[in-house]
Coordinates of C-alpha atoms in Angstrom, one line a residue:
M259 CA 68.2 114.3 122.6
A260 CA 64.8 113.3 121.3
T261 CA 62.9 115.7 123.7
A262 CA 64.5 118.7 122.1
L263 CA 62.9 117.9 118.7
E264 CA 60.0 120.2 117.8
T265 CA 57.7 117.6 116.3
K266 CA 57.5 113.9 115.7
P267 CA 57.2 113.1 112.0
D268 CA 53.9 111.5 111.1
A269 CA 53.2 108.7 108.6
R270 CA 52.8 111.2 105.8
A271 CA 56.2 112.7 106.4
A272 CA 57.7 109.2 106.4
S273 CA 56.1 108.3 103.1
A274 CA 57.5 111.6 101.6
L275 CA 61.0 110.2 102.1
D276 CA 62.5 108.5 99.1
H277 CA 63.4 105.4 101.1
D278 CA 63.0 104.0 104.6
V279 CA 66.7 102.9 104.6
I280 CA 69.7 103.7 102.5
V281 CA 72.6 101.3 102.7
I282 CA 76.1 102.4 101.5
G283 CA 78.0 99.6 99.9
A284 CA 77.0 96.3 98.1
G285 CA 79.7 94.0 99.5
I286 CA 79.0 91.1 101.9
S287 CA 77.6 93.5 104.5
G288 CA 75.4 95.6 102.3
M289 CA 74.0 92.6 100.4
Y290 CA 72.9 90.8 103.6
Q291 CA 71.6 94.0 105.2
L292 CA 69.4 94.6 102.1
H293 CA 68.1 91.0 102.4
K294 CA 67.3 91.3 106.0
L295 CA 65.6 94.7 105.8
R296 CA 63.5 93.6 102.9
G297 CA 62.2 90.9 105.2
L298 CA 60.9 93.7 107.5
G299 CA 58.9 95.2 104.6
L300 CA 61.1 98.3 104.5
R301 CA 61.9 100.3 101.3
V302 CA 65.6 100.0 100.9
R303 CA 68.1 101.4 98.4
V304 CA 71.7 100.4 98.2
F305 CA 74.3 102.7 96.7
E306 CA 77.4 101.1 95.3
A307 CA 80.4 102.9 93.8
G308 CA 81.4 99.9 91.6
T309 CA 79.6 98.3 88.7
G310 CA 78.9 95.0 90.5
V311 CA 78.4 93.4 93.9
G312 CA 81.1 92.0 96.0
G313 CA 82.8 94.9 97.8
T314 CA 86.3 93.7 98.7
W315 CA 86.0 90.9 96.2
Y316 CA 84.9 93.2 93.4
W317 CA 87.8 95.7 93.9
N318 CA 90.7 93.5 95.0
R319 CA 91.2 91.4 91.8
Y320 CA 95.0 91.5 91.9
P321 CA 96.9 88.3 91.0
G322 CA 96.9 85.9 94.0
A323 CA 94.0 87.5 95.8
R324 CA 92.2 84.8 97.9
F325 CA 90.7 84.0 101.3
D326 CA 92.9 83.5 104.4
S327 CA 89.8 82.1 106.2
E328 CA 88.7 78.7 105.2
S329 CA 86.1 79.1 102.3
Y330 CA 83.4 77.1 104.2
S331 CA 83.8 79.3 107.3
Y332 CA 83.7 82.5 105.2
G333 CA 80.5 82.2 103.2
Y334 CA 77.1 83.2 104.4
S335 CA 75.4 80.9 106.9
F336 CA 71.8 82.4 106.9
S337 CA 70.4 80.3 104.0
Q338 CA 70.3 76.5 104.1
E339 CA 69.5 76.4 100.4
L340 CA 72.6 78.5 99.6
L341 CA 74.7 76.1 101.7
D342 CA 73.2 73.1 100.0
E343 CA 73.7 74.3 96.4
W344 CA 77.2 76.0 96.5
D345 CA 80.3 74.0 96.1
W346 CA 83.7 75.5 97.1
T347 CA 86.5 74.3 94.9
E348 CA 89.5 75.2 97.2
H349 CA 90.0 75.4 100.9
F350 CA 90.9 79.1 100.5
A351 CA 88.9 80.4 97.5
P352 CA 90.6 82.7 94.9
Q353 CA 89.0 86.1 94.1
P354 CA 87.3 85.0 90.9
E355 CA 85.4 82.2 92.7
T356 CA 84.4 84.5 95.5
E357 CA 83.1 87.1 93.2
K358 CA 81.2 84.4 91.3
Y359 CA 79.7 83.2 94.6
L360 CA 78.6 86.7 95.6
N361 CA 77.0 87.3 92.2
H362 CA 75.2 84.0 92.7
V363 CA 73.9 85.3 96.0
A364 CA 72.7 88.5 94.4
D365 CA 70.9 86.5 91.7
K366 CA 69.4 84.0 94.1
F367 CA 67.9 86.7 96.3
D368 CA 67.1 89.2 93.5
L369 CA 69.2 91.8 95.2
R370 CA 70.2 93.9 92.2
R371 CA 66.8 95.5 91.7
D372 CA 67.4 97.6 94.9
I373 CA 71.1 98.4 94.2
Q374 CA 72.2 101.4 92.3
F375 CA 75.7 100.9 90.8
R376 CA 78.2 103.6 89.8
A377 CA 76.8 105.5 92.7
R378 CA 79.5 106.8 95.0
V379 CA 78.2 108.6 98.1
A380 CA 79.8 112.0 98.6
S381 CA 77.9 113.1 101.8
A382 CA 75.2 112.1 104.3
V383 CA 73.6 114.9 106.4
Y384 CA 71.1 114.4 109.2
D385 CA 68.0 116.6 109.3
E386 CA 67.0 117.1 112.9
R387 CA 63.6 118.5 112.2
G388 CA 62.6 115.7 109.8
R389 CA 64.5 113.0 111.6
S390 CA 65.9 111.9 108.3
W391 CA 69.1 111.6 106.3
T392 CA 69.9 113.3 103.0
V393 CA 72.4 111.3 101.0
T394 CA 74.1 113.1 98.1
L395 CA 76.0 111.1 95.4
E396 CA 79.0 112.4 93.5
D397 CA 76.7 113.0 90.5
G398 CA 74.9 115.6 92.6
S399 CA 71.6 113.6 93.0
R400 CA 70.0 113.7 96.5
H401 CA 68.1 110.9 98.3
T402 CA 66.3 111.0 101.6
C403 CA 65.7 108.2 104.1
R404 CA 64.8 107.6 107.8
F405 CA 67.7 105.3 108.5
L406 CA 71.2 105.2 107.2
V407 CA 73.4 102.0 107.2
T408 CA 77.1 102.2 106.3
A409 CA 78.3 98.9 104.9
V410 CA 81.6 100.2 103.6
G411 CA 84.0 97.8 105.3
P412 CA 87.1 98.3 107.5
L413 CA 89.6 97.8 104.5
S414 CA 88.1 99.6 101.5
A415 CA 89.8 103.0 101.2
P416 CA 93.1 102.4 99.2
T417 CA 96.1 104.6 100.0
F418 CA 99.1 105.4 97.9
P419 CA 102.5 106.2 99.3
R420 CA 103.4 109.8 99.7
I421 CA 106.3 109.8 97.3
E422 CA 107.4 112.6 95.0
G423 CA 106.7 112.1 91.3
R424 CA 104.2 109.3 91.6
D425 CA 102.1 110.6 88.7
S426 CA 105.1 111.1 86.4
F427 CA 105.7 107.4 85.8
S428 CA 105.1 106.7 82.1
G429 CA 104.6 102.9 82.4
E430 CA 101.7 100.9 83.8
A431 CA 100.9 101.5 87.4
Y432 CA 98.2 99.8 89.6
H433 CA 97.1 99.7 93.2
T434 CA 96.1 96.2 94.4
G435 CA 92.9 97.6 95.9
L436 CA 91.9 99.2 92.6
W437 CA 92.9 96.5 90.2
P438 CA 91.5 96.7 86.6
K439 CA 89.0 94.1 85.3
E440 CA 91.1 93.6 82.2
P441 CA 94.0 91.1 82.5
V442 CA 97.4 92.5 83.4
S443 CA 100.4 90.7 81.9
F444 CA 103.8 90.7 83.7
E445 CA 105.5 88.5 81.1
G446 CA 108.8 89.9 79.9
K447 CA 108.4 93.1 82.0
R448 CA 110.5 94.7 84.7
V449 CA 108.1 95.0 87.6
A450 CA 108.3 96.8 91.0
V451 CA 106.1 95.9 93.9
I452 CA 106.0 98.5 96.7
G453 CA 104.7 97.0 99.9
T454 CA 104.9 93.6 101.6
G455 CA 101.6 93.4 103.6
A456 CA 99.1 90.7 103.0
T457 CA 98.1 91.9 99.5
G458 CA 101.8 92.4 98.6
V459 CA 102.7 88.9 99.7
Q460 CA 99.9 87.4 97.6
A461 CA 100.7 89.5 94.5
I462 CA 104.5 88.9 94.7
Q463 CA 104.0 85.1 94.7
E464 CA 102.2 85.3 91.4
I465 CA 104.0 88.1 89.7
A466 CA 107.4 86.4 90.3
K467 CA 106.2 83.5 88.1
T468 CA 106.2 85.4 84.9
A469 CA 108.0 88.7 85.3
K470 CA 111.3 89.2 83.5
H471 CA 112.5 90.8 86.7
L472 CA 110.8 91.7 90.0
T473 CA 112.0 94.2 92.5
V474 CA 110.3 94.2 95.9
F475 CA 110.5 97.4 97.9
Q476 CA 109.9 96.6 101.5
R477 CA 109.6 99.0 104.4
R478 CA 109.0 96.6 107.2
P479 CA 108.7 92.9 106.8
N480 CA 105.8 90.9 108.2
W481 CA 105.7 87.4 109.8
C482 CA 104.2 85.2 107.1
T483 CA 103.2 81.5 107.5
P484 CA 102.1 78.9 105.0
L485 CA 98.5 78.8 103.8
H486 CA 98.6 75.1 102.7
N487 CA 95.8 75.6 100.3
G488 CA 94.4 72.7 98.3
P489 CA 91.5 71.6 96.1
I490 CA 88.2 70.4 97.7
T491 CA 87.1 67.1 96.2
P492 CA 83.4 66.3 95.7
E493 CA 83.7 63.8 98.6
E494 CA 85.2 66.5 100.9
M495 CA 82.6 69.0 99.9
K496 CA 79.9 66.5 100.9
E497 CA 81.5 66.1 104.3
I498 CA 81.9 69.9 104.7
R499 CA 78.2 70.4 103.8
A500 CA 77.1 67.8 106.4
G501 CA 79.4 69.5 108.9
Y502 CA 78.2 73.1 108.4
P503 CA 76.2 73.2 111.7
D504 CA 79.4 72.2 113.6
I505 CA 81.6 74.6 111.6
F506 CA 79.4 77.6 112.3
R507 CA 78.9 76.6 115.9
R508 CA 82.7 76.5 116.3
C509 CA 83.0 79.9 114.7
R510 CA 80.6 81.3 117.2
E511 CA 82.6 79.9 120.1
T512 CA 86.1 80.9 119.1
A513 CA 87.8 84.2 120.0
A514 CA 87.9 85.6 116.4
C515 CA 85.3 83.5 114.6
F516 CA 87.8 81.3 112.9
V517 CA 87.7 77.5 112.9
H518 CA 90.9 77.7 115.0
T519 CA 90.7 78.2 118.7
I520 CA 93.3 79.3 121.3
D521 CA 95.2 76.4 122.9
P522 CA 94.4 76.4 126.7
R523 CA 97.9 75.7 127.7
G524 CA 100.6 78.2 128.4
T525 CA 103.9 78.3 126.6
F526 CA 105.9 77.3 129.7
E527 CA 103.5 74.6 130.8
V528 CA 105.0 72.2 128.3
T529 CA 108.5 71.0 127.8
P530 CA 110.7 72.6 125.1
E531 CA 110.4 69.4 123.0
E532 CA 106.6 69.4 123.3
R533 CA 106.5 73.1 122.4
E534 CA 108.6 72.6 119.3
A535 CA 106.5 69.7 118.2
F536 CA 103.3 71.7 118.7
W537 CA 104.6 74.6 116.6
E538 CA 105.8 72.2 113.9
E539 CA 102.3 70.8 113.7
L540 CA 100.7 74.2 113.5
Y541 CA 103.2 75.4 110.9
A542 CA 102.3 72.3 108.8
G543 CA 98.5 72.9 109.2
R544 CA 96.1 74.9 107.1
G545 CA 95.4 78.6 107.6
F546 CA 95.6 80.7 110.7
G547 CA 96.2 77.8 113.2
I548 CA 99.7 79.0 114.2
W549 CA 98.3 82.4 114.9
Q550 CA 94.7 81.8 116.2
G551 CA 95.4 78.3 117.7
N552 CA 98.7 79.0 119.5
F553 CA 99.4 78.9 123.2
R554 CA 97.1 81.2 125.2
D555 CA 99.9 83.5 126.4
M556 CA 101.6 84.1 123.1
L557 CA 100.1 87.5 122.5
V558 CA 100.4 88.8 126.1
D559 CA 103.7 87.4 127.5
R560 CA 106.8 88.9 126.0
E561 CA 109.0 85.8 126.5
A562 CA 106.3 83.5 125.1
N563 CA 106.0 85.7 122.1
R564 CA 109.8 85.8 121.7
L565 CA 110.0 82.1 121.5
A566 CA 107.2 81.8 119.0
S567 CA 108.9 84.5 116.9
D568 CA 112.2 82.7 117.1
F569 CA 110.5 79.5 115.7
V570 CA 109.0 81.4 112.7
A571 CA 112.3 83.2 112.1
K572 CA 114.1 79.9 112.0
K573 CA 111.7 78.7 109.4
I574 CA 112.3 81.8 107.3
R575 CA 116.1 81.2 107.5
Q576 CA 115.6 77.6 106.4
R577 CA 113.6 78.6 103.4
V578 CA 115.6 81.6 102.1
K579 CA 119.1 80.6 100.8
D580 CA 120.8 84.0 101.1
P581 CA 121.3 84.7 104.9
A582 CA 121.4 88.5 104.3
V583 CA 118.1 88.4 102.4
A584 CA 116.6 86.1 105.1
E585 CA 117.5 88.7 107.8
K586 CA 115.8 91.4 105.8
L587 CA 112.6 89.3 105.7
I588 CA 112.5 88.7 109.5
P589 CA 110.6 91.5 111.4
K590 CA 112.6 93.2 114.1
D591 CA 110.0 95.8 115.2
H592 CA 107.2 93.4 116.3
G593 CA 106.7 89.9 117.5
F594 CA 104.9 87.1 115.7
G595 CA 101.1 87.5 115.7
T596 CA 101.0 91.1 117.0
R597 CA 100.0 92.2 113.5
R598 CA 97.7 90.3 111.2
V599 CA 99.7 87.4 109.8
P600 CA 99.8 87.2 106.0
Q601 CA 99.3 83.7 104.7
E602 CA 101.6 82.6 101.9
T603 CA 102.3 79.9 99.3
H604 CA 106.1 79.7 98.6
Y605 CA 106.5 83.4 99.3
Y606 CA 109.9 83.0 100.9
E607 CA 111.1 80.8 98.1
V608 CA 110.4 83.6 95.6
Y609 CA 113.6 85.4 97.0
N610 CA 115.7 82.4 95.9
Q611 CA 114.8 83.1 92.2
P612 CA 117.4 84.9 90.1
N613 CA 114.8 87.3 88.7
V614 CA 113.8 88.6 92.1
E615 CA 115.5 91.3 94.2
L616 CA 114.5 92.6 97.7
V617 CA 115.2 96.3 98.5
S618 CA 114.8 97.6 102.0
I619 CA 113.6 101.1 101.9
L620 CA 114.5 101.6 105.5
D621 CA 118.1 101.2 104.4
T622 CA 117.8 103.0 101.1
P623 CA 114.6 105.0 101.1
I624 CA 112.6 105.8 97.9
E625 CA 113.3 109.4 97.1
R626 CA 111.0 109.8 94.0
I627 CA 109.2 108.0 91.3
T628 CA 110.6 109.0 87.9
P629 CA 109.1 108.8 84.4
T630 CA 111.1 105.5 83.9
G631 CA 111.1 104.0 87.3
V632 CA 112.1 104.5 91.0
E633 CA 115.0 106.4 92.5
T634 CA 116.3 105.4 95.9
S635 CA 119.0 107.1 98.0
D636 CA 121.6 105.0 96.3
R637 CA 120.3 103.6 93.0
T638 CA 118.1 104.3 90.0
F639 CA 115.8 101.5 88.8
E640 CA 114.0 101.3 85.5
F641 CA 110.6 99.6 85.3
D642 CA 107.8 98.8 82.9
L643 CA 105.2 98.4 85.6
I644 CA 104.7 99.4 89.2
V645 CA 102.3 97.7 91.7
Y646 CA 101.4 99.7 94.8
A647 CA 100.6 97.1 97.5
T648 CA 100.3 99.9 100.0
G649 CA 97.1 98.9 101.7
F650 CA 94.2 100.9 103.1
D651 CA 93.2 103.8 105.3
A652 CA 91.8 101.2 107.6
I653 CA 88.9 101.1 110.2
T654 CA 87.7 104.7 109.7
G655 CA 89.1 105.6 106.3
S656 CA 86.1 104.6 104.2
L657 CA 83.8 106.6 106.5
D658 CA 86.2 109.6 106.6
R659 CA 86.0 109.8 102.8
I660 CA 82.2 110.5 103.1
D661 CA 81.1 113.9 104.5
I662 CA 78.9 112.5 107.3
R663 CA 77.2 115.2 109.5
G664 CA 75.0 114.5 112.5
T665 CA 73.2 116.8 114.9
G666 CA 74.2 120.4 114.9
G667 CA 76.2 119.8 111.7
Q668 CA 78.9 117.9 113.5
K669 CA 81.2 116.1 111.2
L670 CA 81.9 112.4 112.0
K671 CA 85.6 112.8 111.0
E672 CA 86.0 115.8 113.4
K673 CA 84.2 114.0 116.2
W674 CA 86.7 111.1 115.9
R675 CA 89.8 113.3 115.5
G676 CA 90.3 113.6 119.3
A677 CA 89.3 110.1 120.3
L678 CA 87.5 107.2 118.6
T679 CA 84.3 106.5 120.4
T680 CA 81.2 104.3 119.4
F681 CA 78.4 102.3 121.0
V682 CA 79.1 98.6 120.3
G683 CA 80.9 99.7 117.1
V684 CA 77.5 100.2 115.5
M685 CA 76.3 103.7 116.6
V686 CA 77.9 107.1 117.3
D687 CA 76.2 109.5 119.7
G688 CA 75.1 112.6 117.9
F689 CA 74.4 110.7 114.7
P690 CA 70.9 109.4 115.2
N691 CA 69.4 106.7 113.0
M692 CA 72.9 105.8 111.6
F693 CA 74.2 102.3 112.0
M694 CA 77.6 100.9 111.0
V695 CA 78.2 97.3 109.9
V696 CA 81.6 96.2 111.2
G697 CA 82.4 99.8 112.2
P698 CA 85.2 100.8 114.6
H699 CA 85.2 98.8 117.9
T700 CA 83.2 95.8 116.5
A701 CA 84.6 92.3 116.6
L702 CA 86.5 91.6 113.4
G703 CA 88.4 88.4 112.9
N704 CA 86.7 86.1 110.3
I705 CA 84.8 89.1 108.9
P706 CA 81.6 87.5 107.5
R707 CA 80.8 85.9 110.8
S708 CA 80.9 89.4 112.5
I709 CA 79.0 90.9 109.5
E710 CA 76.1 88.5 109.9
Y711 CA 75.9 89.3 113.6
N712 CA 76.0 93.1 113.1
V713 CA 73.4 93.0 110.3
E714 CA 71.1 90.9 112.4
W715 CA 71.5 93.2 115.5
I716 CA 70.8 96.3 113.4
S717 CA 67.8 94.5 111.8
D718 CA 66.4 93.5 115.2
L719 CA 66.7 97.0 116.5
L720 CA 64.9 98.5 113.5
E721 CA 62.1 95.9 113.9
Y722 CA 61.8 96.9 117.6
M723 CA 61.4 100.5 116.5
Q724 CA 59.0 99.6 113.7
R725 CA 56.7 97.8 116.1
R726 CA 56.6 100.7 118.4
G727 CA 56.3 103.5 115.9
L728 CA 59.6 105.0 116.8
T729 CA 61.4 107.2 114.3
Y730 CA 64.5 108.3 116.3
A731 CA 67.3 106.3 117.9
D732 CA 70.6 107.7 119.3
A733 CA 73.2 106.2 121.6
R734 CA 73.3 107.8 125.0
P735 CA 76.6 109.5 125.8
E736 CA 77.0 107.6 129.0
A737 CA 76.5 104.3 127.2
V738 CA 79.2 105.3 124.7
E739 CA 81.5 106.0 127.6
R740 CA 80.9 102.6 129.2
W741 CA 81.4 100.7 125.9
T742 CA 84.5 102.7 125.0
A743 CA 85.9 101.9 128.5
F744 CA 85.2 98.2 127.9
V745 CA 87.0 98.3 124.6
V746 CA 90.0 99.9 126.2
E747 CA 89.9 97.4 129.0
K748 CA 89.9 94.5 126.6
G749 CA 93.0 95.9 124.9
E750 CA 95.1 96.1 128.1
G751 CA 98.1 93.9 128.2
L752 CA 98.0 92.9 124.5
L753 CA 101.3 93.1 122.7
S754 CA 99.5 94.0 119.5
N755 CA 98.5 97.4 120.9
E756 CA 102.2 98.3 121.3
V757 CA 102.8 97.9 117.6
D758 CA 102.3 100.3 114.7
S759 CA 99.8 98.7 112.3
W760 CA 96.4 99.4 110.7
M761 CA 94.9 97.6 113.7
T762 CA 96.2 100.4 116.0
G763 CA 95.1 103.1 113.6
V764 CA 98.5 103.9 112.2
N765 CA 99.1 104.5 108.5
Q766 CA 102.3 106.4 107.4
N767 CA 100.6 107.4 104.1
V768 CA 97.6 109.1 105.7
E769 CA 98.0 112.6 107.3
G770 CA 97.1 112.5 111.0
K771 CA 97.4 108.8 111.4
Q772 CA 100.9 108.4 112.8
T773 CA 99.8 107.9 116.4
R774 CA 98.5 104.7 117.9
I775 CA 94.8 104.6 119.1
I776 CA 92.4 102.0 120.2
A777 CA 91.0 101.5 116.8
R778 CA 89.4 98.1 117.2
Y779 CA 87.8 95.9 119.7
S780 CA 90.4 93.4 121.0
G781 CA 88.3 91.2 123.1
T782 CA 86.7 87.9 122.1
A783 CA 83.8 87.7 119.7
P784 CA 81.6 85.8 122.2
D785 CA 82.2 88.6 124.8
Y786 CA 81.2 91.2 122.1
R787 CA 78.0 89.3 121.2
R788 CA 77.2 88.8 124.9
W789 CA 77.3 92.6 125.5
C790 CA 75.2 93.3 122.4
D791 CA 72.7 90.6 123.3
E792 CA 72.2 92.0 126.8
V793 CA 71.5 95.5 125.3
A794 CA 68.8 94.0 123.1
E795 CA 67.3 91.8 125.8
G796 CA 67.2 94.8 128.2
G797 CA 65.1 96.8 125.7
Y798 CA 67.9 99.0 124.4
R799 CA 68.0 101.1 127.5
E800 CA 71.4 102.5 126.3
L801 CA 69.6 104.3 123.4
A802 CA 67.4 107.4 123.4
F803 CA 64.2 106.7 121.4
D804 CA 61.3 108.7 120.3

């Protein structure tokens, strides 16, 4: 608590610090946080492990990588000039276009002068006496600041499968989340893709076009639905630009900040014929409509979910010619929408190609990687190239990889080992002056919309402290308890919390993450913002200041 501190740092002590604020990460979060804090006149330094800005869109440059939110709902909304001058070329922008956009933002707002690249953070330790943080980079350099902001993202710590012999493979091998900048050719090559999550689905669609032979190793299939991407004409872009106020207003009103909103009707409040027609319309529509715009009871009522799952399963059977392969591609361990739904473009048709084979590693597990390929329980495969589409240590993984220590030397990773607790997903009690952008227990969904809100909330809090000469802020334990109880309450009755996925904290490739937890806030984004707004309007009574 603040009263236990011996002295309050004076202005001279503050000026002795290297920076007022250090931000970890120069992705969408870190870039906007830098821009906002500069506006407060604060001395800010951003440390970024990569050689350029972009975060997710810098690292994930694998073939097929693109938005699954509509481009015009994904970009920044804070600058009218930026909205006026940037033209999106596709409804769901590909990675190169998104990276170009973020570089444009960095140039427009002159962000690079306060970003240090090739600077991976190894540790961040709180100094109770000085009310400051010491951030140490992997190169050994140390940097001090009053406030620490983590902008590392919920999906930025790649994980490899725990398979014997992985390092023995003599061919090319890449993880989708660590893709090289240089072009990778699949032409004339025997390729393996391990993993069929969202990144795997996107990569498989592209790799199958040129590979001599593609073998897909699937543990558990996902429900995938058509993206229905297309180009944006100049006339359409003009209409989109004129409609930005309505687009962003809609994103603020919907449950997960997408342009799609939950249908107010229940599954059984319409006739079977009306239900089928509605699903056909959603399946033919763009983006997440069939997930985020479905009947209101689809994700809480088992029978409603079963019917929706049956509809999508029927579509898979219609699109895949071999009935046995189709059955392998239909999930049996979770219902439609209870995991994030990968968006696809002719993904299922890939399995009709003669150069593509699907292998279920539930039926025939991978036993080892060999110097020449993959060995399963019943076959040996030879490959020229292996792609690991095995995802991320989600939600907490990017924070776990940094040695973060709060009061009394307490490690953040250890604090969360028993139970994941936060205050509004932004603060952790016992870690004063540290703020997380889209940390655990924040509203996710269409991420940039949640990012902008989090960044603005943190900036408003720092301005509040700045005006009052405050140098210390920590979440009160009782406030953390109330918020965590609210998060648990919002997850009750959701079928998604009965499923193993990154959204429930499960990752079979990470030690200690085999048990489901409440890893994310499952309520609506408007409810989340309402709670946070009330905290600010009430003078942040839930925080201990000094």
